[in-house]
C-alpha positions as YAML, in Angstrom:
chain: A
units: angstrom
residues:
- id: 1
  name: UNK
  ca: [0.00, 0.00, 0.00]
- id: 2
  name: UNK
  ca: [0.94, 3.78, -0.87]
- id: 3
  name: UNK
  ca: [-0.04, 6.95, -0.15]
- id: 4
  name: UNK
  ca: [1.19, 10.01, -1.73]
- id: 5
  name: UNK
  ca: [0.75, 13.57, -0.76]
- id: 6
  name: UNK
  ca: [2.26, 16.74, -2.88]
- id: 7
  name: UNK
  ca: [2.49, 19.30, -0.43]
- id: 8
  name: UNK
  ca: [4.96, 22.02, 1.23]
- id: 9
  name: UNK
  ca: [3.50, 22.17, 4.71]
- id: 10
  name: UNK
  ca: [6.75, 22.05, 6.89]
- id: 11
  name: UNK
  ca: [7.77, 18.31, 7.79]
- id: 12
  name: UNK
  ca: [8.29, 17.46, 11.76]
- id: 13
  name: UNK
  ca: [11.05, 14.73, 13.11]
- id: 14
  name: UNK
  ca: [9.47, 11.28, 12.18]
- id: 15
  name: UNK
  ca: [8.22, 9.42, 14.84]
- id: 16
  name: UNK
  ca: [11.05, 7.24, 16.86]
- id: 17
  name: UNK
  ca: [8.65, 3.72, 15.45]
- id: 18
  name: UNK
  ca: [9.28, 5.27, 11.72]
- id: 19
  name: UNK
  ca: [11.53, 4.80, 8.46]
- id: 20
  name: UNK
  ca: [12.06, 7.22, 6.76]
- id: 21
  name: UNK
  ca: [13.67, 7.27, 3.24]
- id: 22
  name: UNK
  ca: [14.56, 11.05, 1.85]
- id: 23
  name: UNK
  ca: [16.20, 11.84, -1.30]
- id: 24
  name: UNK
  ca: [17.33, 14.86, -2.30]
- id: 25
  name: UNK
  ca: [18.73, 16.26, -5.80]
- id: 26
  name: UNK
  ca: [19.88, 17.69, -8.33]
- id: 27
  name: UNK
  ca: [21.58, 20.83, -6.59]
- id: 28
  name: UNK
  ca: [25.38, 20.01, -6.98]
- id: 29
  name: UNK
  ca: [24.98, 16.16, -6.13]
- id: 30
  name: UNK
  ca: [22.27, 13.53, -4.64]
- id: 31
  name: UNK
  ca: [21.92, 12.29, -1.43]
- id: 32
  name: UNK
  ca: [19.93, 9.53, 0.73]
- id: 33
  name: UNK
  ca: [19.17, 10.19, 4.43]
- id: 34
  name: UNK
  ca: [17.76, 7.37, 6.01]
- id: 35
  name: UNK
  ca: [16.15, 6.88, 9.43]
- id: 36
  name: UNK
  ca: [16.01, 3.28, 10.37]
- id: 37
  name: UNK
  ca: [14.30, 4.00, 13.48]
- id: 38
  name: UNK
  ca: [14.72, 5.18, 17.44]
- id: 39
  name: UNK
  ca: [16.74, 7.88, 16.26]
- id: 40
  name: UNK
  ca: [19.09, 5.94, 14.14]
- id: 41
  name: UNK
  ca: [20.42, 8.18, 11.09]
- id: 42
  name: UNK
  ca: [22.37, 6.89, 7.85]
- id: 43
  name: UNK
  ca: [23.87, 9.88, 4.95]
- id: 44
  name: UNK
  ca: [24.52, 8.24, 1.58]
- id: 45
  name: UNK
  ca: [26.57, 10.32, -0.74]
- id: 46
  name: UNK
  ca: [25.97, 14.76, -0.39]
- id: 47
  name: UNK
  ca: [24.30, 16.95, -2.29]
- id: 48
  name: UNK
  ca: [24.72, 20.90, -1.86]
- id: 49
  name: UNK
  ca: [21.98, 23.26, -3.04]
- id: 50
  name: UNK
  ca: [24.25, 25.43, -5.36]
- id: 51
  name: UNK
  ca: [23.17, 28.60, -4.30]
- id: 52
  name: UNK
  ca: [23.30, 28.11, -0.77]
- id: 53
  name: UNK
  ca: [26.25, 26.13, -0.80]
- id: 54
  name: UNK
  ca: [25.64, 23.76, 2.17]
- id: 55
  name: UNK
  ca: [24.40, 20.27, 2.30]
- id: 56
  name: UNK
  ca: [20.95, 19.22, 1.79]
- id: 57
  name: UNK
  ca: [20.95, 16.80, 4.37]
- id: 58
  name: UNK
  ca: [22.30, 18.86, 7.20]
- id: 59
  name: UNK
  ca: [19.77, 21.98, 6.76]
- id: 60
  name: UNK
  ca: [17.17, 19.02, 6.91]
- id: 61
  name: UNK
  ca: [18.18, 17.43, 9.92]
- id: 62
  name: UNK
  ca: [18.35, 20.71, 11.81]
- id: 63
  name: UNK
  ca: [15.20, 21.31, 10.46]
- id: 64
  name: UNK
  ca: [12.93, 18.46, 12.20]
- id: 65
  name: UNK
  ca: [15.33, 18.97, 14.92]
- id: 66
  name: UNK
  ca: [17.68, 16.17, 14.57]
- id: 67
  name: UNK
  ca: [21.23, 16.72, 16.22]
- id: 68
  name: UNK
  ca: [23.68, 15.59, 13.13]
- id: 69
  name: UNK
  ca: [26.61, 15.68, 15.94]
- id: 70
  name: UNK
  ca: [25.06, 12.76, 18.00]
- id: 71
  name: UNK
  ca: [22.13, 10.67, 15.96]
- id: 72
  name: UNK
  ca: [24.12, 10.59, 12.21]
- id: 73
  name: UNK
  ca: [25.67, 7.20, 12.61]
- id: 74
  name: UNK
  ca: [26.82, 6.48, 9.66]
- id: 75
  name: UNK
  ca: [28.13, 8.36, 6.16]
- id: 76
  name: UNK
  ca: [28.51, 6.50, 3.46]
- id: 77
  name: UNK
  ca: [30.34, 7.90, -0.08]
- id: 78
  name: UNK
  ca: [29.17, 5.34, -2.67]
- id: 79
  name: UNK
  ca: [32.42, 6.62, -4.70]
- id: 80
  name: UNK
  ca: [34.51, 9.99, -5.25]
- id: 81
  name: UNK
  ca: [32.98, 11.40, -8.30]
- id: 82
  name: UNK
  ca: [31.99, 14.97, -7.68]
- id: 83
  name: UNK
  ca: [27.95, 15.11, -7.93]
- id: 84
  name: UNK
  ca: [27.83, 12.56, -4.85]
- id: 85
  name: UNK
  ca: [30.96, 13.69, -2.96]
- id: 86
  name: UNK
  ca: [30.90, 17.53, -2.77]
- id: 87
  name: UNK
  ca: [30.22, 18.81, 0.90]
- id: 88
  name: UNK
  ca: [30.58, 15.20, 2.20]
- id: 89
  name: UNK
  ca: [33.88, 16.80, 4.31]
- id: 90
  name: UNK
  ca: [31.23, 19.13, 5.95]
- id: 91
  name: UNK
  ca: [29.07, 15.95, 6.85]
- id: 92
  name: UNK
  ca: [31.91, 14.27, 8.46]
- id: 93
  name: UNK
  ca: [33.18, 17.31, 10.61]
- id: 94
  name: UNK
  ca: [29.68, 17.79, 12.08]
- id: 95
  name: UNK
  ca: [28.72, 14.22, 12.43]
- id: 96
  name: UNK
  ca: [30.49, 13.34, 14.89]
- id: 97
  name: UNK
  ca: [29.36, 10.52, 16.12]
- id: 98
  name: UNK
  ca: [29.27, 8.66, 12.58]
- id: 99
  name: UNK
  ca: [31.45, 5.90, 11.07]
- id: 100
  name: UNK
  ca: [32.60, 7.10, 7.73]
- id: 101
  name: UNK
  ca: [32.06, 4.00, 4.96]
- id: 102
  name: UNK
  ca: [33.92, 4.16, 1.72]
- id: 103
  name: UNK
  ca: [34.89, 1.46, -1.44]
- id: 104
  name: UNK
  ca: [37.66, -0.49, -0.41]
- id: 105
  name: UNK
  ca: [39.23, 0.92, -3.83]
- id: 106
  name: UNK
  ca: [40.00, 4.13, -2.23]
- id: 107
  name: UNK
  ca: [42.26, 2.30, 0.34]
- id: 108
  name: UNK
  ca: [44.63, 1.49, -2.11]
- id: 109
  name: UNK
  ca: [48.23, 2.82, -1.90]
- id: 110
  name: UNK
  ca: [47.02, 4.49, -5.88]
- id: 111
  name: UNK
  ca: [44.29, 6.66, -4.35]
- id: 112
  name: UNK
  ca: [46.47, 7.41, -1.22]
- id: 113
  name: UNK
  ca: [49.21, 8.51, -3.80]
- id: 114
  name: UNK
  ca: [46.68, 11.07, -5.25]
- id: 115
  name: UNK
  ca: [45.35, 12.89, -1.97]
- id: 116
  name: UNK
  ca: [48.97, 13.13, -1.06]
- id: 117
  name: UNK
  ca: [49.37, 15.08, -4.72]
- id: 118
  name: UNK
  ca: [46.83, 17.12, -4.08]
- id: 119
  name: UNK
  ca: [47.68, 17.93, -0.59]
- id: 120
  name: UNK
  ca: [50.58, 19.76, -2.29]
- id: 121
  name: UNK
  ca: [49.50, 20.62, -5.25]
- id: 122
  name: UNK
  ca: [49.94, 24.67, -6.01]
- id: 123
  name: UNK
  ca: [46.95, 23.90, -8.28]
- id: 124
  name: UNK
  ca: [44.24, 24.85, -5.52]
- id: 125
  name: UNK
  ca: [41.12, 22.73, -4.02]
- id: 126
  name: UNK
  ca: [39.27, 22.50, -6.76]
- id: 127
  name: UNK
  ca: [40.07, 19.12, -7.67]
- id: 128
  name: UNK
  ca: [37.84, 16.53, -8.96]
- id: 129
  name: UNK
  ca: [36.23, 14.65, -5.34]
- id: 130
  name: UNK
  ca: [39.97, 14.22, -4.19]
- id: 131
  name: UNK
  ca: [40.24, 17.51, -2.12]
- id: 132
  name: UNK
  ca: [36.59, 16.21, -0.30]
- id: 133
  name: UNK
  ca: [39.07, 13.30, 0.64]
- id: 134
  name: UNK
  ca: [41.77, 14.64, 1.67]
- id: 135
  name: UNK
  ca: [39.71, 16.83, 4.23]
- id: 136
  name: UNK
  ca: [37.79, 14.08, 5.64]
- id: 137
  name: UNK
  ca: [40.82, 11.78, 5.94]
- id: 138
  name: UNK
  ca: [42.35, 14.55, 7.97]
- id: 139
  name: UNK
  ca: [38.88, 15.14, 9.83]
- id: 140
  name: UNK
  ca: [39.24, 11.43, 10.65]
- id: 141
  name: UNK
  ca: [43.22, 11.48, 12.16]
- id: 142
  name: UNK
  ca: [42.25, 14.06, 14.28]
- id: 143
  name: UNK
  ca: [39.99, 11.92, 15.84]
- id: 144
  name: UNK
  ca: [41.71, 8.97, 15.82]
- id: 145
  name: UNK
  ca: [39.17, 6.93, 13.66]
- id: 146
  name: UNK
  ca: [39.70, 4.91, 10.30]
- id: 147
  name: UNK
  ca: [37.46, 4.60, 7.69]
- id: 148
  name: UNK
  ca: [35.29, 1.40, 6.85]
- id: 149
  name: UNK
  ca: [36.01, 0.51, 3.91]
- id: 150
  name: UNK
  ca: [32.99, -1.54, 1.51]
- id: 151
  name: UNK
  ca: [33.84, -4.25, -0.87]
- id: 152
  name: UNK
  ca: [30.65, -6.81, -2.26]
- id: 153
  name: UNK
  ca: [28.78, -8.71, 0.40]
- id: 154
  name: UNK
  ca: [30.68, -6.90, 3.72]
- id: 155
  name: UNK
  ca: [28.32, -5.95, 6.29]
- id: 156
  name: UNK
  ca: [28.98, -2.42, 6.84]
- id: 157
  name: UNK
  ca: [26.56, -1.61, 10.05]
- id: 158
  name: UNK
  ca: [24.30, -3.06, 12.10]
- id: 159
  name: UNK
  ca: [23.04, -1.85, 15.31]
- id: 160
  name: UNK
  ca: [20.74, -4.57, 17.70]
- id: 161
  name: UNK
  ca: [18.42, -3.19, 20.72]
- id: 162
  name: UNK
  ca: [16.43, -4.58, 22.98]
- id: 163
  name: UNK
  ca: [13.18, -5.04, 22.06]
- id: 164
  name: UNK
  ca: [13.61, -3.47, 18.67]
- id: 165
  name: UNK
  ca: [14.09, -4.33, 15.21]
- id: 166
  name: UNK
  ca: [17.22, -4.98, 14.24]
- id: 167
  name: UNK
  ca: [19.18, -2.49, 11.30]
- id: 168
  name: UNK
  ca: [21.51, -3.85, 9.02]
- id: 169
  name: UNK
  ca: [23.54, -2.55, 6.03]
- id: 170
  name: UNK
  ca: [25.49, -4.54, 3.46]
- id: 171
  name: UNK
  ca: [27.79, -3.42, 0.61]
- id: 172
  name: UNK
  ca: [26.66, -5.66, -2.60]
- id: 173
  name: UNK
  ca: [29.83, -4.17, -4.59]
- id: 174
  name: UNK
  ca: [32.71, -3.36, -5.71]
- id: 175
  name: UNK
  ca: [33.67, -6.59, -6.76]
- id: 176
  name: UNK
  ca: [37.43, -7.75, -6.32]
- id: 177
  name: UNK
  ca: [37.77, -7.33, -10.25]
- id: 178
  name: UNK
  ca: [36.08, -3.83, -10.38]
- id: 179
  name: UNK
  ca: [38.42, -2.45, -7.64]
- id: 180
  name: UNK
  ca: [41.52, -4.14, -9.75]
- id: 181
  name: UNK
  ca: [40.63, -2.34, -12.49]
- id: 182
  name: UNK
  ca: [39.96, 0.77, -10.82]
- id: 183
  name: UNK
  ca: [43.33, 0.76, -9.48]
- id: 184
  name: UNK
  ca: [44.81, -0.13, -12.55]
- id: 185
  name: UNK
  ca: [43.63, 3.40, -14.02]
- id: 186
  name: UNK
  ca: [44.83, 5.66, -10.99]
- id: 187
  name: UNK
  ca: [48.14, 3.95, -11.80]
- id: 188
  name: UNK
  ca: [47.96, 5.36, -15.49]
- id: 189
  name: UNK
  ca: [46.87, 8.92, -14.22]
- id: 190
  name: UNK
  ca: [49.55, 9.12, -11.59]
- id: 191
  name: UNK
  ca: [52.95, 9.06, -13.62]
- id: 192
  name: UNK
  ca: [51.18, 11.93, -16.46]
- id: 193
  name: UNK
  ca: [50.30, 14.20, -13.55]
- id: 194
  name: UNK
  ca: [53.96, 14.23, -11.86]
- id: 195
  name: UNK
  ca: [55.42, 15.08, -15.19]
- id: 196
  name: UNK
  ca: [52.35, 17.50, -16.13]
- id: 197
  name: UNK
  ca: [50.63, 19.07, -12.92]
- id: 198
  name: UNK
  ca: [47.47, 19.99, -13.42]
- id: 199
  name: UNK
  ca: [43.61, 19.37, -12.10]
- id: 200
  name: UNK
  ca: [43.86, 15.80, -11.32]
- id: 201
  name: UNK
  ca: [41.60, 13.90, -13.44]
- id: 202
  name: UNK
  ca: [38.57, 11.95, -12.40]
- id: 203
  name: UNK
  ca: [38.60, 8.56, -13.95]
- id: 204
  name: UNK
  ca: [35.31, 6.79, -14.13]
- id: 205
  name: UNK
  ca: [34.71, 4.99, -10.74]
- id: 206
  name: UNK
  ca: [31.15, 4.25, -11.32]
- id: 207
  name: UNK
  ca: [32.45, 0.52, -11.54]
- id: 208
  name: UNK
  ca: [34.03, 0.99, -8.23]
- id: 209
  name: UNK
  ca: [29.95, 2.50, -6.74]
- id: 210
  name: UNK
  ca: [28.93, 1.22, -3.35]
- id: 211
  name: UNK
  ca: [25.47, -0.34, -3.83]
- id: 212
  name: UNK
  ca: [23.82, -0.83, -0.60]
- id: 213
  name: UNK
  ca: [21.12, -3.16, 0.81]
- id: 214
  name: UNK
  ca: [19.56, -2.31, 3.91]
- id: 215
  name: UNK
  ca: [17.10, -4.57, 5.95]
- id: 216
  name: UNK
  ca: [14.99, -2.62, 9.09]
- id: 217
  name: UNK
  ca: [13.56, -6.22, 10.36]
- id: 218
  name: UNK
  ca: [12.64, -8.85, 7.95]
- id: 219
  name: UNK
  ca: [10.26, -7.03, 6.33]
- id: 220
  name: UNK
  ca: [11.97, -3.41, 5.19]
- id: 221
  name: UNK
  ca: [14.71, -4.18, 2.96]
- id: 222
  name: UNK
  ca: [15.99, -1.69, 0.49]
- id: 223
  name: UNK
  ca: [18.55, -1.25, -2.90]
- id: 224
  name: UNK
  ca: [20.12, 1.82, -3.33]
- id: 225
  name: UNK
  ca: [22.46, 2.11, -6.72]
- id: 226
  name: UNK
  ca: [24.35, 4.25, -6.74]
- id: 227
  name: UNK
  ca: [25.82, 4.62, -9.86]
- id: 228
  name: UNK
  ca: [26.73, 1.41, -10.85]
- id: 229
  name: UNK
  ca: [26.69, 0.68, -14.34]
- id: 230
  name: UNK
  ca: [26.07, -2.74, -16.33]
- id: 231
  name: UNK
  ca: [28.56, -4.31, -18.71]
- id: 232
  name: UNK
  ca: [27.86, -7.83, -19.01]
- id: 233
  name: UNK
  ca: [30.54, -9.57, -17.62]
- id: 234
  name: UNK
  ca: [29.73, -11.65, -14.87]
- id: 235
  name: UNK
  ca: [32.40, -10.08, -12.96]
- id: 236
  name: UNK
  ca: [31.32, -6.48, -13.06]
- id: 237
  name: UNK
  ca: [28.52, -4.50, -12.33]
- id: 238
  name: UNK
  ca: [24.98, -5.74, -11.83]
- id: 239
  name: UNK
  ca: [25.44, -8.85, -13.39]
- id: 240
  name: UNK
  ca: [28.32, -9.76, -10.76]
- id: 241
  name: UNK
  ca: [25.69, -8.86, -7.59]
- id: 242
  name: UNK
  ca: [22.89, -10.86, -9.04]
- id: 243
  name: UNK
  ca: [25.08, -13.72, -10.03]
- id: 244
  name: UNK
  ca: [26.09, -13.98, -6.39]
- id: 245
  name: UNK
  ca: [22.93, -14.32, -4.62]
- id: 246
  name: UNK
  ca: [23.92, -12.93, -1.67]
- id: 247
  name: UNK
  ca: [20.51, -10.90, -0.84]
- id: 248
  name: UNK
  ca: [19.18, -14.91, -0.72]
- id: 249
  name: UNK
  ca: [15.44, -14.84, -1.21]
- id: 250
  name: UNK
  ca: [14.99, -11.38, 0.28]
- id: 251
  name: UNK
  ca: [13.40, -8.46, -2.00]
- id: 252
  name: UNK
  ca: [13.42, -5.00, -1.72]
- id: 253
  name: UNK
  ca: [10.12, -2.44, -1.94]
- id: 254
  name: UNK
  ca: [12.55, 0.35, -2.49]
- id: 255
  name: UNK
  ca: [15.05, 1.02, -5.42]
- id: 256
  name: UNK
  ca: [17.12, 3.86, -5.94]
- id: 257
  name: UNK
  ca: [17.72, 3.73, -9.28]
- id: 258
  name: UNK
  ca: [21.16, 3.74, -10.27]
- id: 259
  name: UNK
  ca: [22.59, 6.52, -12.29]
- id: 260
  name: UNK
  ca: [20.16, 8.73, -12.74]
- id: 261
  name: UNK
  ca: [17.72, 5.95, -14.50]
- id: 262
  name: UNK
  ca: [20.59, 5.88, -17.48]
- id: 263
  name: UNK
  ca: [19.95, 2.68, -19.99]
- id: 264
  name: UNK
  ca: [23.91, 1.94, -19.53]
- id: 265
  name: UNK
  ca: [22.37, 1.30, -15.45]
- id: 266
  name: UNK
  ca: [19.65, -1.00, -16.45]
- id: 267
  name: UNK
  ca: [19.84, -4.70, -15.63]
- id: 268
  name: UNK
  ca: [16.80, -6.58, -15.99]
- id: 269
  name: UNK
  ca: [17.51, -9.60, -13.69]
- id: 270
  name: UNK
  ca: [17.66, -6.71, -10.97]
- id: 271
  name: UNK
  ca: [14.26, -6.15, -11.05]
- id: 272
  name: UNK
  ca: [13.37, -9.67, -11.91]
- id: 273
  name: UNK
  ca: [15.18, -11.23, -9.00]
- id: 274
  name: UNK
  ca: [16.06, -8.52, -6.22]
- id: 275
  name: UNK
  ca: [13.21, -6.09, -6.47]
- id: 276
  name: UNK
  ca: [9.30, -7.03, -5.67]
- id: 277
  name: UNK
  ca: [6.80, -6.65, -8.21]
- id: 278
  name: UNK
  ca: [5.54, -2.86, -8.53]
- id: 279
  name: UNK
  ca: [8.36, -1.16, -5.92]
- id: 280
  name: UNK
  ca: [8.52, 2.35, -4.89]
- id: 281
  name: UNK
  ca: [11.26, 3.50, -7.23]
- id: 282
  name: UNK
  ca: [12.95, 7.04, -7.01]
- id: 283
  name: UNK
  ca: [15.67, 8.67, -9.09]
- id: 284
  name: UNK
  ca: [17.27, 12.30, -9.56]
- id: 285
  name: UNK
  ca: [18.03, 13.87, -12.87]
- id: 286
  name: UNK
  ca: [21.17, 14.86, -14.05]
- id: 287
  name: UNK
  ca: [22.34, 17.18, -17.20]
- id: 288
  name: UNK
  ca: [25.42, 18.50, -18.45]
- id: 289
  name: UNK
  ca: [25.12, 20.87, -21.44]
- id: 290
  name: UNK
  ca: [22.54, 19.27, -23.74]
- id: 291
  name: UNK
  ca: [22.71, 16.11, -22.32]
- id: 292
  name: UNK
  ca: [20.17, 15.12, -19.56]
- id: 293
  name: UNK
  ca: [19.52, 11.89, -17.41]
- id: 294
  name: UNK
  ca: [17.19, 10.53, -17.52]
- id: 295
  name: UNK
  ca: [16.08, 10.98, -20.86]
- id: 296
  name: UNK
  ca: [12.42, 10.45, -22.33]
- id: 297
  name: UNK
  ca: [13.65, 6.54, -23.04]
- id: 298
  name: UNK
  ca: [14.35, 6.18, -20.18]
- id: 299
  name: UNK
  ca: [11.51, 7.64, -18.40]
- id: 300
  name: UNK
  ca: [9.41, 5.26, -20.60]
- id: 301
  name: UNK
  ca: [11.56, 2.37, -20.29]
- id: 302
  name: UNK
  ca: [11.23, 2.56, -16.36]
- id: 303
  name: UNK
  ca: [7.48, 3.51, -16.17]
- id: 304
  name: UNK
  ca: [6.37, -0.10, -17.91]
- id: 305
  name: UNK
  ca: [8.44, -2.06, -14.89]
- id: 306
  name: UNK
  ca: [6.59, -0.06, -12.49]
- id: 307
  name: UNK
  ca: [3.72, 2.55, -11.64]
- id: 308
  name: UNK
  ca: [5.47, 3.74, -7.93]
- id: 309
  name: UNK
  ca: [8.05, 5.91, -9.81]
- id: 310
  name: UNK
  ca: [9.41, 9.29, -8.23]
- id: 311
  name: UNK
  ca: [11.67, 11.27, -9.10]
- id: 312
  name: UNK
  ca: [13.23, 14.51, -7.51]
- id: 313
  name: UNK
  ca: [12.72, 17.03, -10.21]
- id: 314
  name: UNK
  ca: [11.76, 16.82, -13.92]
- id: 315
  name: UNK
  ca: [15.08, 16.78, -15.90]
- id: 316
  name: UNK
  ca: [13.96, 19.96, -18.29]
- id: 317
  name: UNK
  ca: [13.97, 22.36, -15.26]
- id: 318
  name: UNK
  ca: [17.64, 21.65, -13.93]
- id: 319
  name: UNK
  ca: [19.54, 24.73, -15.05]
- id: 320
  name: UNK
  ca: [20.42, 25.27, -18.98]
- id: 321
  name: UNK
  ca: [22.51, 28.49, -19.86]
- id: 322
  name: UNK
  ca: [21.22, 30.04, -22.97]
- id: 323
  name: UNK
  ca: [23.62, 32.50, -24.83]
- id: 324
  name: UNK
  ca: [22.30, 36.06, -24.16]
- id: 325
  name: UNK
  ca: [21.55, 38.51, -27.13]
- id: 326
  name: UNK
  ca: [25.09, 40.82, -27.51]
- id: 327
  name: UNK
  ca: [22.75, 43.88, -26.97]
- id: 328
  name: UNK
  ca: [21.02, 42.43, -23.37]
- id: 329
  name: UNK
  ca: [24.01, 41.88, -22.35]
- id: 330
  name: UNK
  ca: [25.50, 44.76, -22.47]
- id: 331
  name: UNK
  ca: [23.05, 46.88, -20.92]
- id: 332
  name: UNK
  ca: [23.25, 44.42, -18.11]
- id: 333
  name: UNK
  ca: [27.05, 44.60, -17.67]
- id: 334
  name: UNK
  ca: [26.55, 48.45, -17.72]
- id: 335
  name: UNK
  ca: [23.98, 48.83, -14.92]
- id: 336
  name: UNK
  ca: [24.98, 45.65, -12.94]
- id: 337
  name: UNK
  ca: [27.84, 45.19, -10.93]
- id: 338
  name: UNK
  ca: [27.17, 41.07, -10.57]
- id: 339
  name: UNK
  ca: [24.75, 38.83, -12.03]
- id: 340
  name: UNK
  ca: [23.98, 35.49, -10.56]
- id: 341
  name: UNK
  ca: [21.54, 32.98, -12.07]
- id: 342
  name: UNK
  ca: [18.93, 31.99, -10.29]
- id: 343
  name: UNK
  ca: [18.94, 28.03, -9.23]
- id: 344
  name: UNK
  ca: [16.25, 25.03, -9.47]
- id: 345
  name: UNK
  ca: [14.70, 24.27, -5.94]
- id: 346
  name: UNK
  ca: [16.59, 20.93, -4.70]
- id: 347
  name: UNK
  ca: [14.11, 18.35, -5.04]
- id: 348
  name: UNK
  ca: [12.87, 16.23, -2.29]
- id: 349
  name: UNK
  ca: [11.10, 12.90, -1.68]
- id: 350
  name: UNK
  ca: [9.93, 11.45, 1.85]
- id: 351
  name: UNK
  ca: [8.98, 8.23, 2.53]
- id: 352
  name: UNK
  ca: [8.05, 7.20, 5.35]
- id: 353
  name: UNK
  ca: [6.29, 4.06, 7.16]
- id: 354
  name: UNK
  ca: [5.92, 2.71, 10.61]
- id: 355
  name: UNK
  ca: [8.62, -0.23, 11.06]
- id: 356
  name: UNK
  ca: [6.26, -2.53, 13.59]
- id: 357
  name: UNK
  ca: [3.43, -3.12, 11.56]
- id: 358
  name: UNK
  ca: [4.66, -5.04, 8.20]
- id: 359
  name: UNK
  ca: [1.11, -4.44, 6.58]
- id: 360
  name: UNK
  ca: [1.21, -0.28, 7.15]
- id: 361
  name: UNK
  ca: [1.10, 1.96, 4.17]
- id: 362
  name: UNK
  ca: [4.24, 3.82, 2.79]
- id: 363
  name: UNK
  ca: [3.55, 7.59, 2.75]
- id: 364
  name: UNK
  ca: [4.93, 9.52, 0.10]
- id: 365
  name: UNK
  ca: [5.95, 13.59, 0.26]
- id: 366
  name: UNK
  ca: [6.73, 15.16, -2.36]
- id: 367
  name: UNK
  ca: [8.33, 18.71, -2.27]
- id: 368
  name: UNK
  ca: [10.80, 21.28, -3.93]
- id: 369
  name: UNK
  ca: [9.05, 20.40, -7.57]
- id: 370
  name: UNK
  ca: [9.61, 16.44, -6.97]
- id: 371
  name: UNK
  ca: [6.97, 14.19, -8.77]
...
C-alpha cells in the first residue's frame, strides 16, 4: 500500500517507530538520508543546493530537529565522483558521532598517492572529489578513527536493541575485479600528472559505486544504486551482484535507481530477482550541457516495470545556460555590478512508514518540484 501527498507544509522529526527514506537532488549532487528507526540516522553520498552552498541533508536534519553531531551514525560515499561527494567533508566534521564508509578501492596505496598530490598541489582545491578526501581523511586522524572501507557482500553496520528491530547494512559491490581495475587506471593517471601538474583527473569509478542493501527487520529491505553501471561480464557490475545471490530470497520495496535511471544502469535480472513486483522507485536527474539523465527513453523504459516511480525534479527544469543577445548583455554589464543565475529548488522525496506493523502503508511527500 501507498499513499502520496504533494504538499509544502513544513515536515516534523518522524516518529522514533518510523523509516524514513529522503532523497534529495539535483543541486550540486544527490543524497539519501535514512532513518532506520529510534533515532538511528544513515547519509549516503551529499548533495549541496548550489546557491546556498551547504548540504541538503544537514539543513534538513536541523530542520525536524535532529542533532547531526550525536544521531548521524553512519556516512557513506558510494564513490569519489563529484555530484555525490561535494560537501561530504562538511558531513563528516559535524557528524560526529558517525562511522565514515567508503569502497575499499580508495584504500589502495594508488588513491592514497593522489590525496597526497593534491595535498601539495599549487593547483588549488578545486580538484575533482579528491580535495573532499583529503579533508575528511584529515577530519578522521584528528579523531583517531579509520574509515570502513565496503567491498561486495561486507556488512557495513548493524546496530541490535532490545526489544527493537534490528538495522543492518550490506555493501553488494565493488567486486574484487572492479576495484583491480579501478586501481589499474589511478596507476595510469599518476605518472602523467607528476610530469604535467594539473587538475587531477577523475577517472570513471562508477564501476568501483557502493550499492547498498539495507534490511529494518525482515520485512523493510531496500537497494540503493548508486551509480553502478552494467557491462555484461559476470564479474562487473549488476550482473556480478545478481550472479552472487547474496541478498538470498529477500526483496526490496525500495530502489534507488542507479545513475540517474541511465539505460547503460539497467539490468533486468535486478528487477526480476532482487526487487518485488511494482516497488517504490525514485531517481534524480542529471544534465550536463545538452545532455540530460534521464532521458524520455528512459523515463518510458522505467514507467512499464513499475507505476510507484518518483523522481526529484523533472530533468527539463535543472539549469540550462542560454547565450544572451550581444545587446542584453550589455546593458546588463553596464547597470549591474554582478549577475547570478537563479537556481532550481533541490528536489525532495519522503517516505516514510511505521517499522512494527509489516502491513502499514508507505507515505509519500513530495516537495521542492519532486513528482
Amino acid at each position: 500500500m501507498m499513499k502520496t501527498l504533494n504538499h509544502e507544509c513544513p515536515l516534523i522529526r518522524p516518529e522514533e517507530s518510523e523509516i524514513e527514506i529522503s532523497i534529495f537532488g539535483p543541486g550540486y549532487g544527490e543524497c539519501v538520508v535514512l532513518h532506520l528507526g529510534y533515532g538511528r540516522w544513515i547519509i549516503i553520498d551529499s548533495c549541496v543546493d548550489r546557491g546556498k552552498k551547504y548540504p541538503e541533508a544537514l539543513r534538513y536534519l536541523k530542520s525536524i530537529n535532529v542533532d547531526p553531531s550525536k544521531e548521524v551514525l553512519a556516512i557513506v560515499a558510494t564513490h569519489w565522483h563529484d555530484d555525490h561527494i561535494k560537501g561530504l567533508s562538511t558531513i563528516v566534521e559535524e557528524c560526529k558521532s558517525a562511522v565514515f564508509i567508503c569502497s575499499v578501492a580508495i584504500k589502495k596505496k594508488e588513491f592514497l598517492e593522489l590525496i597526497e598530490m593534491n595535498r601539495v598541489s599549487a593547483i588549488g582545491d578545486n580538484q575533482s572529489g579528491i580535495s573532499e578526501f583529503l579533508s575528511i581523511f584529515d577530519i578522521l586522524t584528528e579523531r583517531n578513527k579509520r574509515p570502513k572501507f565496503a567491498i561486495a557482500e561486507r556488512q557495513l553496520w548493524t546496530s541490535k536493541l532490545p526489544g527493537m528491530s534490528d538495522c543492518e547494512i550490506y555493501a553488494l559491490s565493488p567486486s574484487d575485479f572492479e576495484v583491480d581495475k579501478a586501481i589499474k587506471q589511478l596507476a595510469k593517471i599518476i605518472p602523467d600528472i607528476l610530469s604535467n601538474p594539473r587538475r587531477i583527473p577523475c577517472p570513471d569509478q562508477n564501476d568501483t559505486s557502493v550499492v547498498i542493501w539495507a534490511k529494518v527487520g525482515s520485512e523493510n529491505i531496500f537497494l540503493f544504486g548508486a551509480d553502478l553501471e552494467e557491462k555484461g561480464n559476470n564479474d562487473t557490475g549488476w550482473s556480478a551482484i545478481v550472479s552472487s545471490g547474496f541478498y538470498s530470497t529477500d526483496l526490496a520495496y525500495i530502489h534507488k535507481i542507479p545513475h540517474h535511471g541511465s539505460h547503460n544502469a539497467h539490468y533486468m535480472p535486478v528487477w526480476e530477482r532482487m526487487l518485488c513486483p511494482n516497488p517504490i522507485s525514485v531517481l534524480t536527474p542529471w544534465t550536463r550541457g545538452n545532455n540530460r539523465l534521464p532521458s524520455d527513453i528512459d523515463l518510458g523504459r522505467l514507467s512499464k516495470l513499475t507505476s510507484k516511480l518518483f523522481i526529484t525534479a523533472s530533468p527539463d527544469t535543472v539549469r540550462k545556460r542560454k547565450r544572451k543577445d550581444v545587446l542584453i548583455s550589455r546593458f546588463i554589464n553596464k547597470y549591474t555590478k554582478y549577475i547570478r543565475y537563479a537556481e532550481p529548488a533541490c528536489g525532495h522525496i519522503v517516505l516514510r512508514k511505521g517499522i512494527k506493523d509489516a502491513h502499514s502503508e508507505w507515505k509519500v511527500s513530495l516537495r521542492d518540484g519532486a513528482l
